[in-house]
PDB file of C-alpha atoms in Angstrom:
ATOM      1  CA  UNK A   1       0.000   0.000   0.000  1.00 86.00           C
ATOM      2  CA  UNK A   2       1.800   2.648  -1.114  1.00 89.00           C
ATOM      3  CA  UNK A   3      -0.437   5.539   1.377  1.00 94.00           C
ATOM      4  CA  UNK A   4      -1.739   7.269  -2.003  1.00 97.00           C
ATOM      5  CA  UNK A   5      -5.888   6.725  -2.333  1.00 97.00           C
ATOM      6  CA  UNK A   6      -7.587   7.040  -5.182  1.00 97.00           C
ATOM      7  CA  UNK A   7     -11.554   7.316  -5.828  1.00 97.00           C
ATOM      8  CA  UNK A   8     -13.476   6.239  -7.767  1.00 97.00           C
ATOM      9  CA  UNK A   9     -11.749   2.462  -8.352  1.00 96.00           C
ATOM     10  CA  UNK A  10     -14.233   2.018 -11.377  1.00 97.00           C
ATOM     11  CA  UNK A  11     -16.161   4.293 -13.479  1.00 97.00           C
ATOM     12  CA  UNK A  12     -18.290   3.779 -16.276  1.00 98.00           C
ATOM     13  CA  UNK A  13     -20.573   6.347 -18.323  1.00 97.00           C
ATOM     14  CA  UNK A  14     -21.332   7.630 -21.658  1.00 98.00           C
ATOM     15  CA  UNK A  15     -20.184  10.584 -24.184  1.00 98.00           C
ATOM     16  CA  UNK A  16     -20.648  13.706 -23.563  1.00 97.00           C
ATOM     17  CA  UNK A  17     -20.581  13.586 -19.832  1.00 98.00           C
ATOM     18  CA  UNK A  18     -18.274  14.599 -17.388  1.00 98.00           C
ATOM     19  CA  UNK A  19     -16.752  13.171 -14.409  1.00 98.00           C
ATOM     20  CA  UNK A  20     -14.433  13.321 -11.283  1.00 98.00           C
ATOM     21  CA  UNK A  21     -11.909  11.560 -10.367  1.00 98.00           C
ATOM     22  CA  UNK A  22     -10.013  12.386  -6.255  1.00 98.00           C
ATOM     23  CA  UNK A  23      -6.911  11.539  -5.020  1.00 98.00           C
ATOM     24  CA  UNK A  24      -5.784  11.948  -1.204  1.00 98.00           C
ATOM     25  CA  UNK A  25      -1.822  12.283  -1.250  1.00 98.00           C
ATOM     26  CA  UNK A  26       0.540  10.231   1.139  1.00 97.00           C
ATOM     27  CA  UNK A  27       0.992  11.793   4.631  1.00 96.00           C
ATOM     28  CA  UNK A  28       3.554  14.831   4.018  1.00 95.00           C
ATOM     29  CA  UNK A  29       3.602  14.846   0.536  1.00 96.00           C
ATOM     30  CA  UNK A  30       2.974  18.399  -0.945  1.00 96.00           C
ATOM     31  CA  UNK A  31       3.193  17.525  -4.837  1.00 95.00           C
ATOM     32  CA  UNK A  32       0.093  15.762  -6.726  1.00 97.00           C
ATOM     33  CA  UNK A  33       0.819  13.973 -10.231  1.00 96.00           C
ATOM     34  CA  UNK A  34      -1.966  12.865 -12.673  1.00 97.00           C
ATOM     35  CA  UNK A  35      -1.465  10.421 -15.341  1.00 97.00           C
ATOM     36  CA  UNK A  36      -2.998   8.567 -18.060  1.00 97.00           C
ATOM     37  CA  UNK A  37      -2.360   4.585 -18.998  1.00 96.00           C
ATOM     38  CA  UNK A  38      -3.824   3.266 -22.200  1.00 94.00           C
ATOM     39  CA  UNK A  39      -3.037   0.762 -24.127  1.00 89.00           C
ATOM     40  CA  UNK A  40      -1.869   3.351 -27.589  1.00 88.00           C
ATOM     41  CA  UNK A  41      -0.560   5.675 -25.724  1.00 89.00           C
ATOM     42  CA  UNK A  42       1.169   4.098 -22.892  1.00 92.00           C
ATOM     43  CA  UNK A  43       1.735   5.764 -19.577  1.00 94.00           C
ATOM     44  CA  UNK A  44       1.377   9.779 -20.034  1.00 94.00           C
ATOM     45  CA  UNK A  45       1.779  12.359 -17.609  1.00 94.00           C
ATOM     46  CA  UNK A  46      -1.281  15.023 -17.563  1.00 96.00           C
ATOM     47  CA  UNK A  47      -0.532  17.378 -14.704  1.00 95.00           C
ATOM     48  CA  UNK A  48       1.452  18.218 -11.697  1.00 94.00           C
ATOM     49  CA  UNK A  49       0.423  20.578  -8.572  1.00 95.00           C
ATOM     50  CA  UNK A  50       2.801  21.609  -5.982  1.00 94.00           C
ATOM     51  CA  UNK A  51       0.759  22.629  -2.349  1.00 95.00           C
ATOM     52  CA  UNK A  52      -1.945  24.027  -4.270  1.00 96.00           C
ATOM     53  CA  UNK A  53      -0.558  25.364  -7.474  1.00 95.00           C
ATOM     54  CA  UNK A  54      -0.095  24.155 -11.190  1.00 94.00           C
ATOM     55  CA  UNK A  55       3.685  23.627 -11.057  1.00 92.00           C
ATOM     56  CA  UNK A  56       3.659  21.515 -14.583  1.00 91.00           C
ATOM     57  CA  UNK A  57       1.587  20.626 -17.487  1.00 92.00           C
ATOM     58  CA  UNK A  58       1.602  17.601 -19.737  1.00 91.00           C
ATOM     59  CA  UNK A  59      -0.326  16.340 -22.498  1.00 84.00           C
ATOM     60  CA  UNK A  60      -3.553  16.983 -20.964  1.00 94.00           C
ATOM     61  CA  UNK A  61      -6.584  18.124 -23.568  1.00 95.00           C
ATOM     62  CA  UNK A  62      -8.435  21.467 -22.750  1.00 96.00           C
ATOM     63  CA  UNK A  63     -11.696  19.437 -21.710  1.00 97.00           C
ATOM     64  CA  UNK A  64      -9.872  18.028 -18.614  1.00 97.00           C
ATOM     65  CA  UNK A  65      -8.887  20.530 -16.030  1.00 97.00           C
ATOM     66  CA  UNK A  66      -7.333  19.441 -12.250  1.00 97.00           C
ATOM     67  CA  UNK A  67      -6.800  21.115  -8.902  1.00 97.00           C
ATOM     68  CA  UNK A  68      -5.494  20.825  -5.339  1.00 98.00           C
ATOM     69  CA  UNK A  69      -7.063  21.913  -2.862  1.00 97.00           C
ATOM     70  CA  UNK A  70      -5.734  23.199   0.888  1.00 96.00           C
ATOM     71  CA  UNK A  71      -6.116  19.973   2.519  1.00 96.00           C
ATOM     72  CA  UNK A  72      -3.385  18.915  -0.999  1.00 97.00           C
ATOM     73  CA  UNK A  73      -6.196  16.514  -2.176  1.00 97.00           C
ATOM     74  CA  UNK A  74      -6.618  16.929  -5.558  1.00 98.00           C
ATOM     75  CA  UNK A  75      -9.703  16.429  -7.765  1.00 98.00           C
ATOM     76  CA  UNK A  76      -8.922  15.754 -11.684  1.00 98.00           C
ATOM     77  CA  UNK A  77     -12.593  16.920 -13.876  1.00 98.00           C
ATOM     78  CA  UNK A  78     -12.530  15.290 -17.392  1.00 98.00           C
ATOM     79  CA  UNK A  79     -15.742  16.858 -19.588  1.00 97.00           C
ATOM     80  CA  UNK A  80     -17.728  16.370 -22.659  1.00 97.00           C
ATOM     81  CA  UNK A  81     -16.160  12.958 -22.539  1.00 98.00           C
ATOM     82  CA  UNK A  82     -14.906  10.697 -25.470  1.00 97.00           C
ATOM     83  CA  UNK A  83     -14.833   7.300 -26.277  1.00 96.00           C
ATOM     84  CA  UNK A  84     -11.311   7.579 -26.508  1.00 95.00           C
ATOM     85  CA  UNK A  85     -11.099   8.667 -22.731  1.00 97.00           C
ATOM     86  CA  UNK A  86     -11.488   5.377 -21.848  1.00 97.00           C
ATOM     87  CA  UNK A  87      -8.432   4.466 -19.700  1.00 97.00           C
ATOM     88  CA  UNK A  88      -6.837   4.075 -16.494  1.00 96.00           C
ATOM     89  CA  UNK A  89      -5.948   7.471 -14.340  1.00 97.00           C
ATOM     90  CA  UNK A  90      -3.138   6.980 -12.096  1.00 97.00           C
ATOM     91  CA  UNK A  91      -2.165   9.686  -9.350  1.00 97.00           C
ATOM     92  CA  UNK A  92       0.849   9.987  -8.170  1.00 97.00           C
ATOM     93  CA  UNK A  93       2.338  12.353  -4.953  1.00 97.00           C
ATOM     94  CA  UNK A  94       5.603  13.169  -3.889  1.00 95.00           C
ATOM     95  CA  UNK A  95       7.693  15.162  -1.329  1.00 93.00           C
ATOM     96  CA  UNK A  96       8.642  18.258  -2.638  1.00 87.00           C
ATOM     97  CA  UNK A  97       7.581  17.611  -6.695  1.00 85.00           C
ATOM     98  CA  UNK A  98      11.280  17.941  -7.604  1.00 86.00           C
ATOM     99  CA  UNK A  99      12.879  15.858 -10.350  1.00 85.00           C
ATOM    100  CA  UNK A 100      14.607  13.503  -7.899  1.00 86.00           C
ATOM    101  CA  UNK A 101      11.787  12.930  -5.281  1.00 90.00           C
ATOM    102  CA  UNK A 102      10.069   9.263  -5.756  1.00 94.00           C
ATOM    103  CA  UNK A 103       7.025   9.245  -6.617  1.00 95.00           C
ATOM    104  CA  UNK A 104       3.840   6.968  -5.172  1.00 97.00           C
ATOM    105  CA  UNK A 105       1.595   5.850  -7.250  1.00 97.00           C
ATOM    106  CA  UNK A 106      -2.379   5.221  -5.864  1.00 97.00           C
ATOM    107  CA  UNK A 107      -4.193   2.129  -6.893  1.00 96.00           C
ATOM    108  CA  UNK A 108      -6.009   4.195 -10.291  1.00 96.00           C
ATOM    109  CA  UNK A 109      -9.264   4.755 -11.530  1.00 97.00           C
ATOM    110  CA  UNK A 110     -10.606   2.508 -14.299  1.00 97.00           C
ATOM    111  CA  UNK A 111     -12.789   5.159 -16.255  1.00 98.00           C
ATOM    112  CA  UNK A 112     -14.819   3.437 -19.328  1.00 97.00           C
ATOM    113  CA  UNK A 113     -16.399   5.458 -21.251  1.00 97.00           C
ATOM    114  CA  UNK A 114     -19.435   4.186 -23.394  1.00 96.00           C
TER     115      UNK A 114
ATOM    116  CA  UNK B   1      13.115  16.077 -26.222  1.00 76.00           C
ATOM    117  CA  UNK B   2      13.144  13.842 -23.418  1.00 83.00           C
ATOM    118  CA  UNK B   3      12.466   9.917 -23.989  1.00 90.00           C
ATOM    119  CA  UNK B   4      12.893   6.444 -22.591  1.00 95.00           C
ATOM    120  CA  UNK B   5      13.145   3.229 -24.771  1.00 97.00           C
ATOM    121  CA  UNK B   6      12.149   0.081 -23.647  1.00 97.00           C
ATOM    122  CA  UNK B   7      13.149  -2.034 -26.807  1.00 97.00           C
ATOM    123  CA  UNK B   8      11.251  -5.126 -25.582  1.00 97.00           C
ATOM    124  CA  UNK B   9       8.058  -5.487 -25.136  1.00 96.00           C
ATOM    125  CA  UNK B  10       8.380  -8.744 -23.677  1.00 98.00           C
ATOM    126  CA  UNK B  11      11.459 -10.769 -21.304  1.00 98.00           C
ATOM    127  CA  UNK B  12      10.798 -14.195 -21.011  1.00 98.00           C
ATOM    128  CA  UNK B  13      13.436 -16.010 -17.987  1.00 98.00           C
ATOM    129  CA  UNK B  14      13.456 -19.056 -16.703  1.00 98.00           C
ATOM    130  CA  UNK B  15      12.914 -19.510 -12.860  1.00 98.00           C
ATOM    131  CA  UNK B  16      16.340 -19.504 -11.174  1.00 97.00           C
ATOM    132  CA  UNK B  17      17.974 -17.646 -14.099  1.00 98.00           C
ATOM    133  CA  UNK B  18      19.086 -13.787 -14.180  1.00 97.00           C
ATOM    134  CA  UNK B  19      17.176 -11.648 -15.665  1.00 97.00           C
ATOM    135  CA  UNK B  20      17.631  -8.687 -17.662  1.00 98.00           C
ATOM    136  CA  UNK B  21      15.189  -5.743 -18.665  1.00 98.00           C
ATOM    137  CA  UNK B  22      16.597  -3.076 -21.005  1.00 98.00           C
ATOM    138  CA  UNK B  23      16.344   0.791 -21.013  1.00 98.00           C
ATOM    139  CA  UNK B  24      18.109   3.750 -22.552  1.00 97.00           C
ATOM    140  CA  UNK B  25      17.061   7.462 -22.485  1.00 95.00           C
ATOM    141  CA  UNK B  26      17.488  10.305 -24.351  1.00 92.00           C
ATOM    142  CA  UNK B  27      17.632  13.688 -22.406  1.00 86.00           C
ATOM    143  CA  UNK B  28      19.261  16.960 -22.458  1.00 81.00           C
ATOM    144  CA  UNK B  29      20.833  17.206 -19.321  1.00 81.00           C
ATOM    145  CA  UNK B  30      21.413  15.368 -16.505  1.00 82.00           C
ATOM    146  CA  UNK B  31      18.817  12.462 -15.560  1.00 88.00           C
ATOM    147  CA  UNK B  32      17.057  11.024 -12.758  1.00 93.00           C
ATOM    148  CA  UNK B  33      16.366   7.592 -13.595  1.00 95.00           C
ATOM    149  CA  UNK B  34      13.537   5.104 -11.882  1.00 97.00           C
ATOM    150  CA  UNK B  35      12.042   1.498 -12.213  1.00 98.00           C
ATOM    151  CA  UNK B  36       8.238   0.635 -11.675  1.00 98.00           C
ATOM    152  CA  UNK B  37       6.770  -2.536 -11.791  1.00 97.00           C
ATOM    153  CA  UNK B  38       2.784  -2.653 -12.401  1.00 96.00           C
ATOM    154  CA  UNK B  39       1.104  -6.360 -11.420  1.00 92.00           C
ATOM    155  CA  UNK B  40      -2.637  -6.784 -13.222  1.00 86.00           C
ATOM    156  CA  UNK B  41      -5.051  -4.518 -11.833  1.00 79.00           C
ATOM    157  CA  UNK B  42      -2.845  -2.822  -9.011  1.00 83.00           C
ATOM    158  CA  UNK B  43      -0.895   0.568  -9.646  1.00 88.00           C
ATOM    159  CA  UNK B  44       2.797   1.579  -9.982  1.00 95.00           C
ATOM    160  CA  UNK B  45       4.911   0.425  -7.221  1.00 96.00           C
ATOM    161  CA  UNK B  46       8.497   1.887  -7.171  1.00 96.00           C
ATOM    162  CA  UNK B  47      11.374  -0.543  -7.094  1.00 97.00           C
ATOM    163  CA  UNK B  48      14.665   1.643  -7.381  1.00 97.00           C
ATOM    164  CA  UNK B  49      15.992   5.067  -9.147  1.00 96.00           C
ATOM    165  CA  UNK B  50      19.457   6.461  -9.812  1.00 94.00           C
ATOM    166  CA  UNK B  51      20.083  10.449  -9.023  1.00 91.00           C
ATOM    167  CA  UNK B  52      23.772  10.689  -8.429  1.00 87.00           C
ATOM    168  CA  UNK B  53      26.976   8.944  -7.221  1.00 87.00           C
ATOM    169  CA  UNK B  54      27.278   4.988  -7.430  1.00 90.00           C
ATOM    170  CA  UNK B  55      26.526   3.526 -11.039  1.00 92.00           C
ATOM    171  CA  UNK B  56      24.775   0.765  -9.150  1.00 96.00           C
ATOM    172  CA  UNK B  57      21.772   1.364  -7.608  1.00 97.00           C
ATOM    173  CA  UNK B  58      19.902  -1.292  -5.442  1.00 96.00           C
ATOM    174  CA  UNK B  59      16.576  -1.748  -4.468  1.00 95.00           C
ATOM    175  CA  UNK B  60      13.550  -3.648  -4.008  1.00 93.00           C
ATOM    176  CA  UNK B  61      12.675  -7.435  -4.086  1.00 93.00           C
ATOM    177  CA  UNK B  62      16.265  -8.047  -4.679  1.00 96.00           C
ATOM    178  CA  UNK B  63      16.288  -6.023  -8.132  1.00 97.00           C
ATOM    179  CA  UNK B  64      19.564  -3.749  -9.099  1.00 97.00           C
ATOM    180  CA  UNK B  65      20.108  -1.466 -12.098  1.00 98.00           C
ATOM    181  CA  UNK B  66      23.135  -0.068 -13.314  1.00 95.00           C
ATOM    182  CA  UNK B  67      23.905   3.095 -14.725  1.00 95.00           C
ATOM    183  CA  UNK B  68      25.390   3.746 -17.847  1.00 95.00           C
ATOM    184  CA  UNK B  69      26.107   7.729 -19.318  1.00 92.00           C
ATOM    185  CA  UNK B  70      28.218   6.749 -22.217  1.00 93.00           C
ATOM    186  CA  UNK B  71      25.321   4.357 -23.274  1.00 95.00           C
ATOM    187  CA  UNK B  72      22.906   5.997 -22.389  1.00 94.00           C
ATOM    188  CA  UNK B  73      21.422   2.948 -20.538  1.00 96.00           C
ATOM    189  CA  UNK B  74      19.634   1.874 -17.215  1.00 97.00           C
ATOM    190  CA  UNK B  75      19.057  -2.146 -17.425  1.00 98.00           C
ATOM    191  CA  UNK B  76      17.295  -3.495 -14.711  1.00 98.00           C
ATOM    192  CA  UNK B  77      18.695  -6.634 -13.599  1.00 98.00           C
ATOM    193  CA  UNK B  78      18.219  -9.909 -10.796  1.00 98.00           C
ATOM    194  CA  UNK B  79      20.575 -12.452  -9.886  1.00 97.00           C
ATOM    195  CA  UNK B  80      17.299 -14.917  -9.851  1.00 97.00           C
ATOM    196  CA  UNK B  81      14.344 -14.714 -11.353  1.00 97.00           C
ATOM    197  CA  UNK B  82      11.366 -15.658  -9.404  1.00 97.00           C
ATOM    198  CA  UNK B  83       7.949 -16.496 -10.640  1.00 96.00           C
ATOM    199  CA  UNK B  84       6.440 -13.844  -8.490  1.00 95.00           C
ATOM    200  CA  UNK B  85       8.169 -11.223 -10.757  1.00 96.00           C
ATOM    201  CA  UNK B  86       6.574 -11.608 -13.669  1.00 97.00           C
ATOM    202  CA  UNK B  87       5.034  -8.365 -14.239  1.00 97.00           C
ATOM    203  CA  UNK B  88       5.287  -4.923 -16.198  1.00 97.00           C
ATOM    204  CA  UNK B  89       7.935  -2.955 -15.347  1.00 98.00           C
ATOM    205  CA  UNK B  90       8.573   0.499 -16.678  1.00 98.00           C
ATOM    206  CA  UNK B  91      11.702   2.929 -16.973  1.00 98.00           C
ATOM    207  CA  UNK B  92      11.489   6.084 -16.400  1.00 96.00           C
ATOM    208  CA  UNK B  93      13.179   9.741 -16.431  1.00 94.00           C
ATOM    209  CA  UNK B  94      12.810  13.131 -14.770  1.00 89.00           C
ATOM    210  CA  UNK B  95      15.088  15.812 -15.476  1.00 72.00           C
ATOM    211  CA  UNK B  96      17.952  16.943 -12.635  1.00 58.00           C
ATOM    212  CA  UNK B  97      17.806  19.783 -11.512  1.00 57.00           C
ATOM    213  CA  UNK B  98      14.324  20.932 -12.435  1.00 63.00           C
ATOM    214  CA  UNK B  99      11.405  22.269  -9.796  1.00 66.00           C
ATOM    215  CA  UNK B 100       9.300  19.718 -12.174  1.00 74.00           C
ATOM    216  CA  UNK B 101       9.070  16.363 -11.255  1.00 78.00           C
ATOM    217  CA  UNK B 102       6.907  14.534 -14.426  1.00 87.00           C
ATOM    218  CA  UNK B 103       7.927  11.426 -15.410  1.00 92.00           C
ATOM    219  CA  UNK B 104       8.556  10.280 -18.953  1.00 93.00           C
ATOM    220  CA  UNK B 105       7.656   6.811 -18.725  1.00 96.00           C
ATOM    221  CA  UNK B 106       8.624   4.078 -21.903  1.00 96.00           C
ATOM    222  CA  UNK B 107       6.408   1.626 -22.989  1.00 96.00           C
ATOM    223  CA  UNK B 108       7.070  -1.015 -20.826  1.00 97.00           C
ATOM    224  CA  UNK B 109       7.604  -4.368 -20.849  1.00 98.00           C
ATOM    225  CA  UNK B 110       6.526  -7.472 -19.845  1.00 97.00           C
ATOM    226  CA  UNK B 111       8.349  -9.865 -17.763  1.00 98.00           C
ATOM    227  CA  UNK B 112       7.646 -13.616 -17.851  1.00 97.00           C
ATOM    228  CA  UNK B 113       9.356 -16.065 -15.868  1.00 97.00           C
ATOM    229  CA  UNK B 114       8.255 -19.653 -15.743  1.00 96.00           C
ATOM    230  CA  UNK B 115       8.491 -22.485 -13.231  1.00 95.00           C
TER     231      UNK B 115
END
């Protein structure tokens, strides 16, 4: 268990909708990661917040949008969603959100969309 | 731009024998470099990363990985494979020295080992 929680575990809805996906950080940790699996594009990193703030930005589409909050939650909001959306959403946290902290992955949220 | 190559997509070991999974990176700069191993349905769990000093870097479940700057490599290695490690494992790189802490992740591969 690697202290990082992740909810929903499974998600399934149609186009066009949006959804929600949370993630509680490990104890300490002040930096929040988002990524993306699928099975075309691999593992891709979407977005990274640092105690609150957007510290980095990956490939991450204009119709999903992330935030931290002051507790260092963090709440990732995919809308107007595709068929092609349909993947696993892994967050990650680490210390300090430098290059050489480890990161700690949560268990991910299975989102299917229909 | 930053990358990681993984140029198998899938290891296949014998039970007993060493094992070797292959990386090499492409950065400018200096690198941090880190292994993850996914099992089915569960997420990324951290097994060992290189950030400065010793070429060889130990870590978890008795899994090493060695350095390379001329090559440009990180190969994961284990004396002795067990059946419990078949899994996907994934390279990874950050870049030193940055406030950012993304990680570019290859494409994985698969490890197999059989009884």
């Amino acid at each position: 268990d690697s202290g990082v929680t992740q909810t929903p575990k499974h998600l399934i809805t149609a186009t066009g909708q949006r959804v929600t996906l949370r993630c509680s950080p490990r104890s300490g940790d002040l930096s929040v990661y988002w990524y993306q699996q699928s099975l075309d594009q691999g593992l891709q990193f979407l977005i990274q917040y640092y105690n609150g703030e957007e510290r980095a930005k990956g490939n991450i589409l204009e119709r999903f949008s992330a935030q931290q909050f002051p507790d260092l939650h963090s709440e990732l909001n995919l809308s107007s969603l595709e068929l092609g959306d349909s993947a696993l959403y892994f967050c990650a946290s680490s210390v300090e959100g430098r290059g050489a902290d480890t990161q700690y992955f949560g268990p991910g949220t299975r989102l299917t969309v229909l | 731009a930053q990358s990681v190559a993984q140029p198998e997509d899938q290891v296949n070991v014998a039970e007993g024998n060493p094992l070797t999974v292959k990386c090499t990176y492409s950065v400018s700069g200096n690198p941090y470099l880190f292994w993850y191993v996914q099992y089915p349905n569960r997420g990324l769990q951290f097994l060992l990363k290189y950030i400065t000093g010793d070429n060889l870097v130990k870590g978890s479940y008795g899994f090493e990985a060695e350095f390379n700057k001329s090559q440009t490599s990180f190969h994961l290695k284990k004396p002795s494979a067990l059946v419990s490690d078949s899994a996907l494992y994934f390279c990874a790189v950050s870049l030193y020295g940055g406030s950012q802490g993304n990680l570019i992740f290859g494409k994985g591969t698969k490890l197999s080992v059989k009884p």
